[in-house]
């Protein structure tokens, strides 16, 4: 049997070159950070604990999640207490010392930007609120860029052999993101003044970026489903103001929104909260594009 050593050597070299990131395991708490990690470390093994079709506040520490965290070199989460109900349990059961500490392999996005709506005094009677600010910060283009830079620094810290590759990926992402942000800023400027009733504060950063006013919440308190009395109050408000639409995330219960829409003749806009929230939102760029398209369609129709 003749052995083709050139073929063997070329195969080994190809494997080594194509697996620059392949042995690095990234566990993310939400799909938006899986998408961001994919931009910065495209060949890493990336896993998201949640999808855009589930509530990121409520996650069960399933055996599959424990196994993935046990293998992780880096854990990336929103932070600001979004995962406080499940992440500590997952960390304990996974027993992976590398990802228990932000000095090591734990990264909270909210630690690297200024959050909105911080509270000095919080208690359970206020509902599902976060003293460290609103954690749904991925709909802020400037914040995402700052998070990308901080995450790249963390990747280089943990995987210094590939520092040049990570820096190049950041430069590519930053260039594309800055260009797209100018387009999103123009789209956002056309939404300024729009008034909506929304479910929870899921789109707080999107509304802040766009100048959209959330005049009321479908929840009587954060984390509590709409009651008949609360919906009746919202109906009265909707009939006596210039509200454009009712906004909910694709994973949220639509029953309260649909009832209010039918009674008030307002449209319901179902927005993807994250990557994978609908068929059009395949990455961070298309997520933003789709959200602005959906909002613009309804606001333009309202003004006709």
Short mmCIF file of C-alpha atoms in Angstrom, two decimals:
data_model
loop_
_atom_site.label_atom_id
_atom_site.label_comp_id
_atom_site.label_asym_id
_atom_site.label_seq_id
_atom_site.Cartn_x
_atom_site.Cartn_y
_atom_site.Cartn_z
CA UNK A 1 0.00 0.00 0.00
CA UNK A 2 1.42 3.38 -1.02
CA UNK A 3 0.96 6.14 1.56
CA UNK A 4 0.47 9.64 0.23
CA UNK A 5 2.40 11.64 2.83
CA UNK A 6 1.74 14.94 1.07
CA UNK A 7 -2.00 14.36 1.36
CA UNK A 8 -1.69 13.47 5.05
CA UNK A 9 0.45 16.51 5.83
CA UNK A 10 -1.83 18.88 3.92
CA UNK A 11 -4.83 17.45 5.77
CA UNK A 12 -3.19 18.03 9.14
CA UNK A 13 -2.23 21.58 8.21
CA UNK A 14 -5.77 22.31 7.01
CA UNK A 15 -7.21 20.97 10.27
CA UNK A 16 -4.87 23.10 12.34
CA UNK A 17 -5.55 26.25 10.34
CA UNK A 18 -9.32 25.84 10.20
CA UNK A 19 -9.64 25.07 13.91
CA UNK A 20 -8.12 28.28 15.25
CA UNK A 21 -11.19 28.81 17.44
CA UNK A 22 -12.69 25.33 17.28
CA UNK A 23 -11.56 24.08 20.66
CA UNK A 24 -12.86 27.16 22.45
CA UNK A 25 -16.33 26.64 23.96
CA UNK A 26 -18.65 29.60 24.52
CA UNK A 27 -21.87 29.21 26.50
CA UNK A 28 -24.28 32.14 26.11
CA UNK A 29 -27.39 32.81 28.14
CA UNK A 30 -29.34 34.51 25.32
CA UNK A 31 -29.34 34.17 21.52
CA UNK A 32 -28.29 37.79 20.94
CA UNK A 33 -24.99 37.06 22.68
CA UNK A 34 -24.59 33.81 20.79
CA UNK A 35 -24.95 35.90 17.62
CA UNK A 36 -22.41 38.45 18.85
CA UNK A 37 -19.98 35.69 19.84
CA UNK A 38 -20.38 34.23 16.34
CA UNK A 39 -19.32 37.58 14.86
CA UNK A 40 -16.21 37.76 17.05
CA UNK A 41 -15.21 34.08 17.23
CA UNK A 42 -16.83 32.53 14.15
CA UNK A 43 -15.33 29.07 14.51
CA UNK A 44 -15.79 28.61 18.23
CA UNK A 45 -18.30 26.13 19.61
CA UNK A 46 -21.15 28.43 20.65
CA UNK A 47 -24.25 27.38 22.55
CA UNK A 48 -27.24 29.44 23.70
CA UNK A 49 -29.15 28.40 26.81
CA UNK A 50 -32.31 30.10 25.57
CA UNK A 51 -34.06 30.91 22.31
CA UNK A 52 -35.90 34.04 21.23
CA UNK A 53 -39.15 32.13 21.75
CA UNK A 54 -38.80 31.78 25.51
CA UNK A 55 -38.63 34.09 28.51
CA UNK A 56 -34.95 34.61 29.46
CA UNK A 57 -35.98 35.27 33.07
CA UNK A 58 -37.21 31.70 33.49
CA UNK A 59 -34.94 28.81 32.55
CA UNK A 60 -34.71 25.32 34.02
CA UNK A 61 -31.25 23.95 34.87
CA UNK A 62 -31.70 20.95 32.57
CA UNK A 63 -29.01 18.24 32.35
CA UNK A 64 -28.17 19.35 28.79
CA UNK A 65 -27.49 22.91 29.98
CA UNK A 66 -25.37 21.65 32.88
CA UNK A 67 -23.29 19.56 30.48
CA UNK A 68 -22.74 22.50 28.12
CA UNK A 69 -21.70 24.81 30.95
CA UNK A 70 -19.36 22.17 32.31
CA UNK A 71 -17.51 22.25 28.97
CA UNK A 72 -17.47 26.04 28.65
CA UNK A 73 -14.34 28.16 28.53
CA UNK A 74 -16.44 31.32 28.54
CA UNK A 75 -19.99 32.13 29.66
CA UNK A 76 -21.59 35.27 28.18
CA UNK A 77 -24.82 36.64 29.66
CA UNK A 78 -26.77 39.89 29.69
CA UNK A 79 -26.32 40.40 33.41
CA UNK A 80 -28.08 43.13 35.43
CA UNK A 81 -29.82 40.27 37.28
CA UNK A 82 -31.67 38.97 34.21
CA UNK A 83 -30.41 35.44 34.86
CA UNK A 84 -30.37 35.65 38.66
CA UNK A 85 -33.17 33.07 38.97
CA UNK A 86 -31.30 30.29 37.17
CA UNK A 87 -27.65 31.02 36.37
CA UNK A 88 -26.26 30.49 39.91
CA UNK A 89 -27.92 27.07 40.12
CA UNK A 90 -26.51 26.15 36.72
CA UNK A 91 -23.02 27.25 37.75
CA UNK A 92 -23.21 25.24 40.94
CA UNK A 93 -24.36 22.04 39.23
CA UNK A 94 -21.86 22.39 36.39
CA UNK A 95 -18.96 22.73 38.87
CA UNK A 96 -16.84 24.57 36.31
CA UNK A 97 -14.55 26.89 38.26
CA UNK A 98 -13.47 28.67 35.06
CA UNK A 99 -16.86 30.33 34.56
CA UNK A 100 -17.89 31.32 38.08
CA UNK A 101 -15.98 34.58 38.22
CA UNK A 102 -15.92 37.64 35.95
CA UNK A 103 -12.17 37.83 36.52
CA UNK A 104 -12.00 34.50 34.72
CA UNK A 105 -14.47 33.07 32.18
CA UNK A 106 -17.73 34.81 33.14
CA UNK A 107 -18.82 37.87 31.14
CA UNK A 108 -21.84 40.08 31.85
CA UNK A 109 -22.66 42.51 29.06
CA UNK A 110 -24.33 44.97 31.44
CA UNK A 111 -21.05 45.40 33.34
CA UNK A 112 -19.56 47.20 30.34
CA UNK A 113 -22.24 49.77 29.51
CA UNK A 114 -24.51 52.22 31.29
CA UNK A 115 -27.92 50.62 31.83
CA UNK A 116 -31.25 52.45 31.83
CA UNK A 117 -33.72 52.53 34.74
CA UNK A 118 -31.44 51.68 37.64
CA UNK A 119 -33.21 51.57 41.00
CA UNK A 120 -31.76 52.23 44.42
CA UNK A 121 -34.52 50.43 46.35
CA UNK A 122 -36.17 47.28 45.06
CA UNK A 123 -38.47 44.78 46.76
CA UNK A 124 -40.65 41.90 45.56
CA UNK A 125 -43.85 43.94 45.84
CA UNK A 126 -42.65 45.91 42.79
CA UNK A 127 -42.71 42.81 40.58
CA UNK A 128 -39.93 41.59 38.31
CA UNK A 129 -37.67 44.67 38.31
CA UNK A 130 -33.89 44.91 38.31
CA UNK A 131 -31.97 47.22 40.61
CA UNK A 132 -28.98 47.21 38.25
CA UNK A 133 -31.08 48.54 35.39
CA UNK A 134 -32.96 47.16 32.44
CA UNK A 135 -31.05 44.09 31.17
CA UNK A 136 -32.56 43.94 27.64
CA UNK A 137 -29.84 46.22 26.29
CA UNK A 138 -29.06 44.57 22.96
CA UNK A 139 -31.31 46.97 21.03
CA UNK A 140 -28.88 49.84 21.55
CA UNK A 141 -26.36 50.03 18.67
CA UNK A 142 -23.75 52.03 20.63
CA UNK A 143 -23.98 49.66 23.58
CA UNK A 144 -23.60 46.58 21.38
CA UNK A 145 -20.40 48.04 19.93
CA UNK A 146 -19.03 48.72 23.42
CA UNK A 147 -19.96 45.19 24.50
CA UNK A 148 -18.27 43.74 21.40
CA UNK A 149 -15.03 45.52 22.29
CA UNK A 150 -15.17 44.32 25.91
CA UNK A 151 -16.01 40.77 24.84
CA UNK A 152 -13.06 40.75 22.45
CA UNK A 153 -10.79 41.73 25.33
CA UNK A 154 -12.19 38.81 27.33
CA UNK A 155 -11.63 36.40 24.43
CA UNK A 156 -8.02 37.57 24.11
CA UNK A 157 -7.54 37.21 27.87
CA UNK A 158 -8.73 33.60 27.79
CA UNK A 159 -7.35 32.56 24.39
CA UNK A 160 -4.29 34.74 23.82
CA UNK A 161 -2.87 32.47 21.11
CA UNK A 162 -5.62 33.71 18.80
CA UNK A 163 -5.54 37.37 19.85
CA UNK A 164 -4.78 38.61 16.35
CA UNK A 165 -7.73 36.71 14.89
CA UNK A 166 -10.09 38.09 17.54
CA UNK A 167 -8.88 41.63 16.91
CA UNK A 168 -9.41 41.26 13.17
CA UNK A 169 -12.92 39.92 13.71
CA UNK A 170 -13.72 42.90 15.95
CA UNK A 171 -12.46 45.31 13.31
CA UNK A 172 -14.64 43.69 10.64
CA UNK A 173 -17.68 43.66 12.90
CA UNK A 174 -17.15 47.27 14.05
CA UNK A 175 -16.89 48.50 10.47
CA UNK A 176 -20.09 46.75 9.40
CA UNK A 177 -21.93 47.72 12.59
CA UNK A 178 -21.00 51.39 12.33
CA UNK A 179 -22.19 51.51 8.73
CA UNK A 180 -25.46 49.76 9.59
CA UNK A 181 -25.98 51.99 12.64
CA UNK A 182 -26.19 55.06 10.43
CA UNK A 183 -29.01 53.39 8.50
CA UNK A 184 -30.80 52.40 11.71
CA UNK A 185 -30.44 55.91 13.10
CA UNK A 186 -32.19 57.28 10.03
CA UNK A 187 -34.99 54.72 10.40
CA UNK A 188 -35.27 55.51 14.11
CA UNK A 189 -35.58 59.25 13.49
CA UNK A 190 -38.75 58.61 11.50
CA UNK A 191 -40.32 56.80 14.46
CA UNK A 192 -39.74 59.59 16.98
CA UNK A 193 -42.99 60.54 18.68
CA UNK A 194 -44.65 57.18 18.13
CA UNK A 195 -46.69 56.07 21.18
CA UNK A 196 -47.25 52.44 22.06
CA UNK A 197 -48.60 50.14 24.73
CA UNK A 198 -46.06 47.35 25.23
CA UNK A 199 -45.64 44.14 27.18
CA UNK A 200 -42.99 44.44 29.92
CA UNK A 201 -39.96 46.68 29.30
CA UNK A 202 -38.48 44.26 26.77
CA UNK A 203 -37.88 46.95 24.14
CA UNK A 204 -36.81 49.77 26.46
CA UNK A 205 -33.50 50.39 24.66
CA UNK A 206 -35.10 50.19 21.22
CA UNK A 207 -37.68 52.79 22.24
CA UNK A 208 -34.99 54.98 23.79
CA UNK A 209 -32.90 54.81 20.60
CA UNK A 210 -35.93 55.59 18.41
CA UNK A 211 -37.73 58.20 20.48
CA UNK A 212 -40.75 55.91 20.87
CA UNK A 213 -42.83 56.45 24.00
CA UNK A 214 -44.18 53.44 25.87
CA UNK A 215 -47.21 55.09 27.46
CA UNK A 216 -48.44 51.98 29.27
CA UNK A 217 -47.57 48.38 30.03
CA UNK A 218 -49.79 45.36 29.42
CA UNK A 219 -48.49 44.01 32.72
CA UNK A 220 -50.03 45.47 35.88
CA UNK A 221 -46.62 44.88 37.46
CA UNK A 222 -43.46 43.58 35.76
CA UNK A 223 -43.68 39.81 35.51
CA UNK A 224 -47.44 39.58 36.17
CA UNK A 225 -49.89 38.72 33.36
CA UNK A 226 -52.58 41.26 32.37
CA UNK A 227 -55.72 41.21 34.52
CA UNK A 228 -59.22 42.10 33.29
CA UNK A 229 -59.25 45.24 35.45
CA UNK A 230 -55.87 46.39 34.14
CA UNK A 231 -56.90 45.77 30.54
CA UNK A 232 -60.08 47.77 31.07
CA UNK A 233 -57.97 50.70 32.25
CA UNK A 234 -55.71 50.37 29.21
CA UNK A 235 -58.75 50.35 26.92
CA UNK A 236 -59.92 53.63 28.38
CA UNK A 237 -56.44 55.09 27.88
CA UNK A 238 -56.24 53.78 24.31
CA UNK A 239 -59.59 55.37 23.41
CA UNK A 240 -58.52 58.75 24.72
CA UNK A 241 -55.00 59.15 23.29
CA UNK A 242 -53.04 58.96 20.05
CA UNK A 243 -51.51 55.53 20.56
CA UNK A 244 -50.21 53.90 17.38
CA UNK A 245 -50.03 50.22 18.31
CA UNK A 246 -49.65 47.50 20.90
CA UNK A 247 -46.16 45.96 20.91
CA UNK A 248 -45.29 42.52 22.21
CA UNK A 249 -42.33 40.17 21.79
CA UNK A 250 -42.80 37.02 19.75
CA UNK A 251 -42.49 34.76 22.83
CA UNK A 252 -44.98 36.70 25.00
CA UNK A 253 -48.59 35.70 25.63
CA UNK A 254 -50.74 37.40 22.99
CA UNK A 255 -54.16 37.01 24.63
CA UNK A 256 -54.21 40.31 26.51
CA UNK A 257 -52.80 42.20 23.53
CA UNK A 258 -55.33 40.66 21.15
CA UNK A 259 -58.26 41.49 23.46
CA UNK A 260 -57.13 45.10 23.77
CA UNK A 261 -56.51 45.33 20.02
CA UNK A 262 -59.98 44.07 19.20
CA UNK A 263 -61.67 46.50 21.60
CA UNK A 264 -59.53 49.54 20.72
CA UNK A 265 -59.03 48.89 17.00
CA UNK A 266 -55.26 49.16 17.47
CA UNK A 267 -52.85 46.91 15.58
CA UNK A 268 -50.61 44.44 17.41
CA UNK A 269 -46.97 44.54 16.33
CA UNK A 270 -45.17 41.30 17.18
CA UNK A 271 -41.45 42.02 17.31
CA UNK A 272 -38.63 39.48 17.63
CA UNK A 273 -36.92 40.10 20.95
CA UNK A 274 -33.78 38.43 19.74
CA UNK A 275 -32.12 36.55 16.90
CA UNK A 276 -34.43 33.75 15.81
CA UNK A 277 -37.59 35.53 16.98
CA UNK A 278 -38.99 35.28 13.46
CA UNK A 279 -37.86 33.96 10.07
CA UNK A 280 -36.31 37.29 9.05
CA UNK A 281 -34.05 37.68 12.11
CA UNK A 282 -31.08 35.44 11.48
CA UNK A 283 -28.33 37.55 13.04
CA UNK A 284 -27.97 40.88 14.84
CA UNK A 285 -28.03 42.88 11.62
CA UNK A 286 -31.20 41.31 10.23
CA UNK A 287 -32.80 41.50 13.69
CA UNK A 288 -32.44 45.29 13.69
CA UNK A 289 -33.51 45.58 10.05
CA UNK A 290 -36.66 43.57 10.65
CA UNK A 291 -37.67 45.39 13.83
CA UNK A 292 -37.39 48.79 12.18
CA UNK A 293 -39.29 47.54 9.13
CA UNK A 294 -42.18 46.27 11.27
CA UNK A 295 -42.41 49.46 13.32
CA UNK A 296 -42.11 51.74 10.29
CA UNK A 297 -44.89 49.95 8.42
CA UNK A 298 -47.41 50.53 11.19
CA UNK A 299 -46.33 54.09 11.98
CA UNK A 300 -46.46 55.08 8.32
CA UNK A 301 -49.92 53.54 7.97
CA UNK A 302 -51.13 55.39 11.08
CA UNK A 303 -50.07 58.75 9.66
CA UNK A 304 -51.87 58.24 6.32
#
